[in-house]
Amino acid sequence: MTSIETDAATTTSNVTFDFNGQTVIVTGAARGIGLELGRFFCRSGATVYLVDFDADALDTATAEVGCRGAVADVSDTRSVRAVIDRAIAETDRIDVLVNNAGILRDRMLWKLTDEDYEQVMAVHAGGTFRFTRACVPHFRERGYGRVVNVTSYTGLHGNPGQANYAMAKAGVIGFTKTAAKELARFGVTVNAISPNAETRMIASIPDDKRAELTAQIPLGRFADPREMAAAVAFLASADAGYITGVVVPVDGGISI
Ligand SMILES: NC(=O)c1ccc[n+]([C@@H]2O[C@H](COP(=O)([O-])OP(=O)(O)OC[C@H]3O[C@@H](n4cnc5c(N)ncnc54)[C@H](O)[C@@H]3O)[C@@H](O)[C@H]2O)c1
């Protein structure tokens, strides 16, 4: 383990925020960034629902974290509503929604199929839209809510081979800003992070492309997924109530 990795682990394990009594929903949480966020919110006292469409991985994740799991496809309105209804029925509240679920179908533009485009849009843009929309009546009624969306460097700056993903993640940014404006009057903030973390998604990038990407990161490495927690926790906290509609890069400086 390098000293950088050691420092990263130490820093993230010391992050403390109090989410006692709150209900937190994290999508795409069977692994990667979502799973680490689930772990973090659980440790911070929240009742956490990990949402994923991979039932087996979700079982393993919830057993290990010791929280609740909901098998759902974020691109399906009915499943999304069922998760929200269940969380409200069981805990009487939803405080925080993290729209994190994601897939990649990378190819150059001229090779992308309709399916590659539609699936990526349906999960990233569609999932964020569906989950947030489903929470709004509850947020309005309580006069409180925190939404943290997960966008990407690609949505901000573009990246060859990811036209579908760039379009979806740029859509998430436009959605974040619009929802922030619409929901502000109800005490709801809507923000986003733009991460850069060592997960299965990054492992799927070919070695040469990955080395090229790492060379562009001023901090010289991809993050440990645990390093996403501090920014998400801050945006999800009651104390960040005067911050809305922003995209916080948690990306080692790649977007500078
Ligand atoms: N890892 C990075 O560096 C990076 C960079 C930029 C953006 N992101 C974004 O961060 C988020 C998390 O990425 P990750 O690296 O942890 O990926 P990951 O592949 O490790 O995890 C994504 C999870 O989402 C789930 N998922 C996919 N489609 C779903 C659906 N339709 N319904 C429910 N669950 C679904 C998967 O089963 C998986 O468990 C994604 O939105 C991704 O686009 C990641």
GROMACS .gro file of C-alpha atoms and ligand atoms in nm:
model
  300
    1MET     CA    1   0.000   0.000   0.000
    2THR     CA    2   0.142   0.343  -0.089
    3SER     CA    3   0.139   0.630   0.157
    4ILE     CA    4  -0.116   0.805  -0.063
    5GLU     CA    5  -0.351   0.507  -0.031
    6THR     CA    6  -0.290   0.494   0.343
    7ASP     CA    7  -0.365   0.865   0.375
    8ALA     CA    8  -0.681   0.829   0.168
    9ALA     CA    9  -0.810   0.545   0.381
   10THR     CA   10  -0.731   0.727   0.705
   11THR     CA   11  -0.895   1.048   0.592
   12THR     CA   12  -1.218   0.885   0.478
   13SER     CA   13  -1.258   0.656   0.776
   14ASN     CA   14  -1.249   0.961   1.003
   15VAL     CA   15  -1.532   1.147   0.828
   16THR     CA   16  -1.815   1.195   1.074
   17PHE     CA   17  -2.159   1.336   1.009
   18ASP     CA   18  -2.474   1.271   1.209
   19PHE     CA   19  -2.760   1.121   1.010
   20ASN     CA   20  -2.925   0.965   1.315
   21GLY     CA   21  -3.295   0.904   1.264
   22GLN     CA   22  -3.279   0.993   0.895
   23THR     CA   23  -3.378   0.770   0.603
   24VAL     CA   24  -3.133   0.757   0.315
   25ILE     CA   25  -3.180   0.591  -0.024
   26VAL     CA   26  -2.874   0.517  -0.240
   27THR     CA   27  -2.924   0.375  -0.590
   28GLY     CA   28  -2.673   0.153  -0.768
   29ALA     CA   29  -2.548   0.051  -0.425
   30ALA     CA   30  -2.461  -0.319  -0.458
   31ARG     CA   31  -2.100  -0.227  -0.525
   32GLY     CA   32  -1.860   0.058  -0.603
   33ILE     CA   33  -1.929   0.416  -0.497
   34GLY     CA   34  -2.292   0.343  -0.402
   35LEU     CA   35  -2.194   0.064  -0.165
   36GLU     CA   36  -1.934   0.284   0.006
   37LEU     CA   37  -2.192   0.561   0.045
   38GLY     CA   38  -2.434   0.308   0.193
   39ARG     CA   39  -2.169   0.196   0.442
   40PHE     CA   40  -2.097   0.556   0.532
   41PHE     CA   41  -2.462   0.657   0.591
   42CYS     CA   42  -2.521   0.340   0.792
   43ARG     CA   43  -2.224   0.418   1.015
   44SER     CA   44  -2.360   0.770   1.053
   45GLY     CA   45  -2.684   0.649   1.209
   46ALA     CA   46  -2.926   0.653   0.914
   47THR     CA   47  -3.173   0.387   0.810
   48VAL     CA   48  -3.028   0.307   0.469
   49TYR     CA   49  -3.191   0.150   0.165
   50LEU     CA   50  -2.942   0.017  -0.086
   51VAL     CA   51  -3.113  -0.006  -0.426
   52ASP     CA   52  -2.981  -0.214  -0.715
   53PHE     CA   53  -3.111  -0.438  -0.991
   54ASP     CA   54  -2.841  -0.699  -0.927
   55ALA     CA   55  -3.024  -0.904  -0.661
   56ASP     CA   56  -2.734  -1.137  -0.573
   57ALA     CA   57  -2.480  -0.860  -0.529
   58LEU     CA   58  -2.736  -0.661  -0.332
   59ASP     CA   59  -2.795  -0.953  -0.093
   60THR     CA   60  -2.423  -0.976  -0.023
   61ALA     CA   61  -2.397  -0.599   0.021
   62THR     CA   62  -2.690  -0.560   0.262
   63ALA     CA   63  -2.580  -0.859   0.470
   64GLU     CA   64  -2.234  -0.712   0.502
   65VAL     CA   65  -2.340  -0.352   0.570
   66GLY     CA   66  -2.634  -0.451   0.790
   67CYS     CA   67  -2.888  -0.229   0.619
   68ARG     CA   68  -3.202  -0.270   0.407
   69GLY     CA   69  -3.200  -0.362   0.040
   70ALA     CA   70  -3.447  -0.301  -0.240
   71VAL     CA   71  -3.416  -0.477  -0.573
   72ALA     CA   72  -3.527  -0.228  -0.838
   73ASP     CA   73  -3.442  -0.110  -1.185
   74VAL     CA   74  -3.403   0.269  -1.165
   75SER     CA   75  -3.530   0.299  -1.521
   76ASP     CA   76  -3.867   0.147  -1.433
   77THR     CA   77  -4.122   0.389  -1.287
   78ARG     CA   78  -4.323   0.125  -1.103
   79SER     CA   79  -4.022  -0.030  -0.927
   80VAL     CA   80  -3.898   0.315  -0.832
   81ARG     CA   81  -4.233   0.410  -0.679
   82ALA     CA   82  -4.240   0.080  -0.490
   83VAL     CA   83  -3.905   0.159  -0.324
   84ILE     CA   84  -4.020   0.507  -0.222
   85ASP     CA   85  -4.356   0.379  -0.094
   86ARG     CA   86  -4.184   0.107   0.106
   87ALA     CA   87  -3.931   0.343   0.265
   88ILE     CA   88  -4.208   0.584   0.369
   89ALA     CA   89  -4.430   0.300   0.497
   90GLU     CA   90  -4.145   0.153   0.703
   91THR     CA   91  -3.975   0.468   0.833
   92ASP     CA   92  -4.228   0.745   0.776
   93ARG     CA   93  -3.969   0.964   0.605
   94ILE     CA   94  -3.708   1.008   0.334
   95ASP     CA   95  -3.439   1.264   0.404
   96VAL     CA   96  -3.170   1.190   0.149
   97LEU     CA   97  -3.176   1.047  -0.202
   98VAL     CA   98  -2.849   0.967  -0.379
   99ASN     CA   99  -2.897   0.896  -0.751
  100ASN     CA  100  -2.585   0.693  -0.823
  101ALA     CA  101  -2.685   0.392  -1.040
  102GLY     CA  102  -2.491   0.374  -1.363
  103ILE     CA  103  -2.383   0.165  -1.660
  104LEU     CA  104  -2.139   0.210  -1.945
  105ARG     CA  105  -2.194   0.111  -2.309
  106ASP     CA  106  -1.884   0.274  -2.455
  107ARG     CA  107  -1.814   0.286  -2.831
  108MET     CA  108  -1.725   0.554  -3.078
  109LEU     CA  109  -2.030   0.749  -3.192
  110TRP     CA  110  -2.050   0.577  -3.529
  111LYS     CA  111  -2.059   0.234  -3.362
  112LEU     CA  112  -2.315   0.312  -3.093
  113THR     CA  113  -2.642   0.126  -3.137
  114ASP     CA  114  -2.985   0.260  -3.047
  115GLU     CA  115  -2.979   0.018  -2.756
  116ASP     CA  116  -2.642   0.149  -2.628
  117TYR     CA  117  -2.785   0.499  -2.635
  118GLU     CA  118  -3.126   0.417  -2.489
  119GLN     CA  119  -2.999   0.198  -2.204
  120VAL     CA  120  -2.745   0.455  -2.089
  121MET     CA  121  -2.998   0.738  -2.106
  122ALA     CA  122  -3.259   0.527  -1.925
  123VAL     CA  123  -3.034   0.448  -1.629
  124HIS     CA  124  -2.845   0.773  -1.573
  125ALA     CA  125  -3.091   1.039  -1.685
  126GLY     CA  126  -3.409   0.830  -1.653
  127GLY     CA  127  -3.321   0.685  -1.313
  128THR     CA  128  -3.229   1.024  -1.167
  129PHE     CA  129  -3.549   1.174  -1.305
  130ARG     CA  130  -3.774   0.890  -1.186
  131PHE     CA  131  -3.634   0.859  -0.833
  132THR     CA  132  -3.630   1.232  -0.769
  133ARG     CA  133  -3.980   1.280  -0.910
  134ALA     CA  134  -4.111   0.999  -0.689
  135CYS     CA  135  -3.966   1.167  -0.377
  136VAL     CA  136  -4.105   1.513  -0.447
  137PRO     CA  137  -4.457   1.475  -0.297
  138HIS     CA  138  -4.301   1.351   0.028
  139PHE     CA  139  -4.030   1.619   0.031
  140ARG     CA  140  -4.292   1.890  -0.030
  141GLU     CA  141  -4.512   1.763   0.248
  142ARG     CA  142  -4.223   1.764   0.497
  143GLY     CA  143  -4.061   2.081   0.369
  144TYR     CA  144  -3.724   1.903   0.364
  145GLY     CA  145  -3.513   1.693   0.131
  146ARG     CA  146  -3.157   1.643   0.010
  147VAL     CA  147  -3.086   1.504  -0.336
  148VAL     CA  148  -2.731   1.426  -0.445
  149ASN     CA  149  -2.691   1.317  -0.807
  150VAL     CA  150  -2.383   1.154  -0.951
  151THR     CA  151  -2.266   1.300  -1.278
  152SER     CA  152  -1.927   1.276  -1.447
  153TYR     CA  153  -1.630   1.459  -1.594
  154THR     CA  154  -1.758   1.325  -1.926
  155GLY     CA  155  -2.087   1.511  -1.884
  156LEU     CA  156  -1.898   1.834  -1.822
  157HIS     CA  157  -1.613   1.804  -2.073
  158GLY     CA  158  -1.686   1.513  -2.310
  159ASN     CA  159  -1.479   1.200  -2.367
  160PRO     CA  160  -1.423   1.001  -2.689
  161GLY     CA  161  -1.615   0.673  -2.689
  162GLN     CA  162  -1.879   0.802  -2.449
  163ALA     CA  163  -2.123   1.015  -2.652
  164ASN     CA  164  -2.422   0.835  -2.499
  165TYR     CA  165  -2.282   0.861  -2.145
  166ALA     CA  166  -2.181   1.226  -2.196
  167MET     CA  167  -2.533   1.309  -2.309
  168ALA     CA  168  -2.688   1.130  -2.012
  169LYS     CA  169  -2.451   1.282  -1.755
  170ALA     CA  170  -2.488   1.633  -1.903
  171GLY     CA  171  -2.862   1.571  -1.873
  172VAL     CA  172  -2.814   1.492  -1.505
  173ILE     CA  173  -2.647   1.832  -1.461
  174GLY     CA  174  -2.930   2.018  -1.636
  175PHE     CA  175  -3.179   1.821  -1.428
  176THR     CA  176  -2.990   1.902  -1.105
  177LYS     CA  177  -3.000   2.276  -1.172
  178THR     CA  178  -3.366   2.274  -1.278
  179ALA     CA  179  -3.482   2.062  -0.986
  180ALA     CA  180  -3.278   2.286  -0.754
  181LYS     CA  181  -3.470   2.588  -0.880
  182GLU     CA  182  -3.810   2.415  -0.867
  183LEU     CA  183  -3.771   2.257  -0.524
  184ALA     CA  184  -3.588   2.532  -0.334
  185ARG     CA  185  -3.914   2.678  -0.206
  186PHE     CA  186  -3.993   2.345  -0.038
  187GLY     CA  187  -3.668   2.327   0.160
  188VAL     CA  188  -3.518   2.077  -0.082
  189THR     CA  189  -3.166   2.108  -0.217
  190VAL     CA  190  -3.046   1.926  -0.528
  191ASN     CA  191  -2.674   1.900  -0.597
  192ALA     CA  192  -2.434   1.668  -0.776
  193ILE     CA  193  -2.087   1.527  -0.745
  194SER     CA  194  -1.856   1.443  -1.033
  195PRO     CA  195  -1.646   1.150  -0.905
  196ASN     CA  196  -1.332   0.974  -1.014
  197ALA     CA  197  -1.294   0.651  -0.819
  198GLU     CA  198  -1.136   0.309  -0.852
  199THR     CA  199  -1.438   0.082  -0.914
  200ARG     CA  200  -1.553  -0.192  -1.152
  201MET     CA  201  -1.651   0.085  -1.393
  202ILE     CA  202  -1.292   0.213  -1.406
  203ALA     CA  203  -1.150  -0.141  -1.415
  204SER     CA  204  -1.340  -0.192  -1.742
  205ILE     CA  205  -1.134   0.080  -1.913
  206PRO     CA  206  -0.849  -0.067  -2.127
  207ASP     CA  207  -0.504  -0.038  -1.963
  208ASP     CA  208  -0.358   0.209  -2.216
  209LYS     CA  209  -0.658   0.443  -2.188
  210ARG     CA  210  -0.651   0.411  -1.811
  211ALA     CA  211  -0.281   0.506  -1.792
  212GLU     CA  212  -0.356   0.805  -2.015
  213LEU     CA  213  -0.640   0.910  -1.786
  214THR     CA  214  -0.433   0.867  -1.468
  215ALA     CA  215  -0.163   1.089  -1.618
  216GLN     CA  216  -0.422   1.366  -1.655
  217ILE     CA  217  -0.523   1.359  -1.286
  218PRO     CA  218  -0.325   1.625  -1.095
  219LEU     CA  219  -0.342   1.415  -0.776
  220GLY     CA  220  -0.195   1.128  -0.979
  221ARG     CA  221  -0.441   0.850  -0.896
  222PHE     CA  222  -0.803   0.742  -0.902
  223ALA     CA  223  -0.970   0.778  -0.563
  224ASP     CA  224  -1.066   0.505  -0.326
  225PRO     CA  225  -1.450   0.499  -0.351
  226ARG     CA  226  -1.460   0.582   0.022
  227GLU     CA  227  -1.324   0.925  -0.065
  228MET     CA  228  -1.660   1.017  -0.222
  229ALA     CA  229  -1.836   1.006   0.115
  230ALA     CA  230  -1.719   1.340   0.255
  231ALA     CA  231  -1.858   1.547  -0.033
  232VAL     CA  232  -2.185   1.351  -0.051
  233ALA     CA  233  -2.230   1.367   0.326
  234PHE     CA  234  -2.175   1.741   0.327
  235LEU     CA  235  -2.426   1.804   0.046
  236ALA     CA  236  -2.672   1.563   0.211
  237SER     CA  237  -2.644   1.725   0.554
  238ALA     CA  238  -2.897   1.965   0.702
  239ASP     CA  239  -2.611   2.213   0.745
  240ALA     CA  240  -2.566   2.247   0.368
  241GLY     CA  241  -2.915   2.392   0.332
  242TYR     CA  242  -2.794   2.707   0.153
  243ILE     CA  243  -2.612   2.519  -0.122
  244THR     CA  244  -2.814   2.404  -0.419
  245GLY     CA  245  -2.771   2.340  -0.791
  246VAL     CA  246  -2.395   2.288  -0.778
  247VAL     CA  247  -2.172   2.016  -0.918
  248VAL     CA  248  -1.883   1.935  -0.684
  249PRO     CA  249  -1.592   1.767  -0.859
  250VAL     CA  250  -1.442   1.494  -0.638
  251ASP     CA  251  -1.199   1.404  -0.911
  252GLY     CA  252  -0.838   1.461  -0.804
  253GLY     CA  253  -0.835   1.782  -1.007
  254ILE     CA  254  -0.890   1.627  -1.352
  255SER     CA  255  -1.152   1.890  -1.435
  256ILE     CA  256  -0.928   2.189  -1.351
  257LIG     N1  257  -1.598   0.531  -1.091
  257LIG     C1  258  -1.574   0.650  -1.145
  257LIG     O1  259  -1.461   0.696  -1.152
  257LIG     C2  260  -1.686   0.733  -1.196
  257LIG     C3  261  -1.656   0.850  -1.268
  257LIG     C4  262  -1.758   0.932  -1.309
  257LIG     C5  263  -1.889   0.898  -1.278
  257LIG     N2  264  -1.916   0.783  -1.211
  257LIG     C6  265  -2.055   0.752  -1.182
  257LIG     O2  266  -2.066   0.706  -1.047
  257LIG     C7  267  -2.176   0.616  -1.035
  257LIG     C8  268  -2.129   0.488  -0.968
  257LIG     O3  269  -2.028   0.430  -1.047
  257LIG     P1  270  -1.936   0.308  -1.000
  257LIG     O4  271  -1.801   0.338  -1.056
  257LIG     O5  272  -1.952   0.284  -0.856
  257LIG     O6  273  -2.001   0.190  -1.088
  257LIG     P2  274  -2.025   0.034  -1.058
  257LIG     O7  275  -2.044  -0.029  -1.189
  257LIG     O8  276  -1.922  -0.018  -0.965
  257LIG     O9  277  -2.165   0.036  -0.979
  257LIG     C9  278  -2.285   0.078  -1.042
  257LIG    C10  279  -2.401   0.004  -0.978
  257LIG    O10  280  -2.523   0.048  -1.042
  257LIG    C11  281  -2.606  -0.065  -1.059
  257LIG     N3  282  -2.703  -0.040  -1.166
  257LIG    C12  283  -2.678  -0.025  -1.298
  257LIG     N4  284  -2.792  -0.009  -1.365
  257LIG    C13  285  -2.893  -0.013  -1.274
  257LIG    C14  286  -3.034  -0.001  -1.284
  257LIG     N5  287  -3.095   0.015  -1.403
  257LIG     N6  288  -3.108  -0.009  -1.171
  257LIG    C15  289  -3.047  -0.030  -1.051
  257LIG     N7  290  -2.913  -0.040  -1.036
  257LIG    C16  291  -2.837  -0.033  -1.147
  257LIG    C17  292  -2.510  -0.177  -1.093
  257LIG    O11  293  -2.569  -0.306  -1.072
  257LIG    C18  294  -2.395  -0.147  -0.998
  257LIG    O12  295  -2.410  -0.215  -0.874
  257LIG    C19  296  -2.228   0.596  -1.178
  257LIG    O13  297  -2.339   0.681  -1.199
  257LIG    C20  298  -2.113   0.639  -1.264
  257LIG    O14  299  -2.154   0.683  -1.393
  257LIG    C21  300  -1.817   0.699  -1.170
   0.00000   0.00000   0.00000
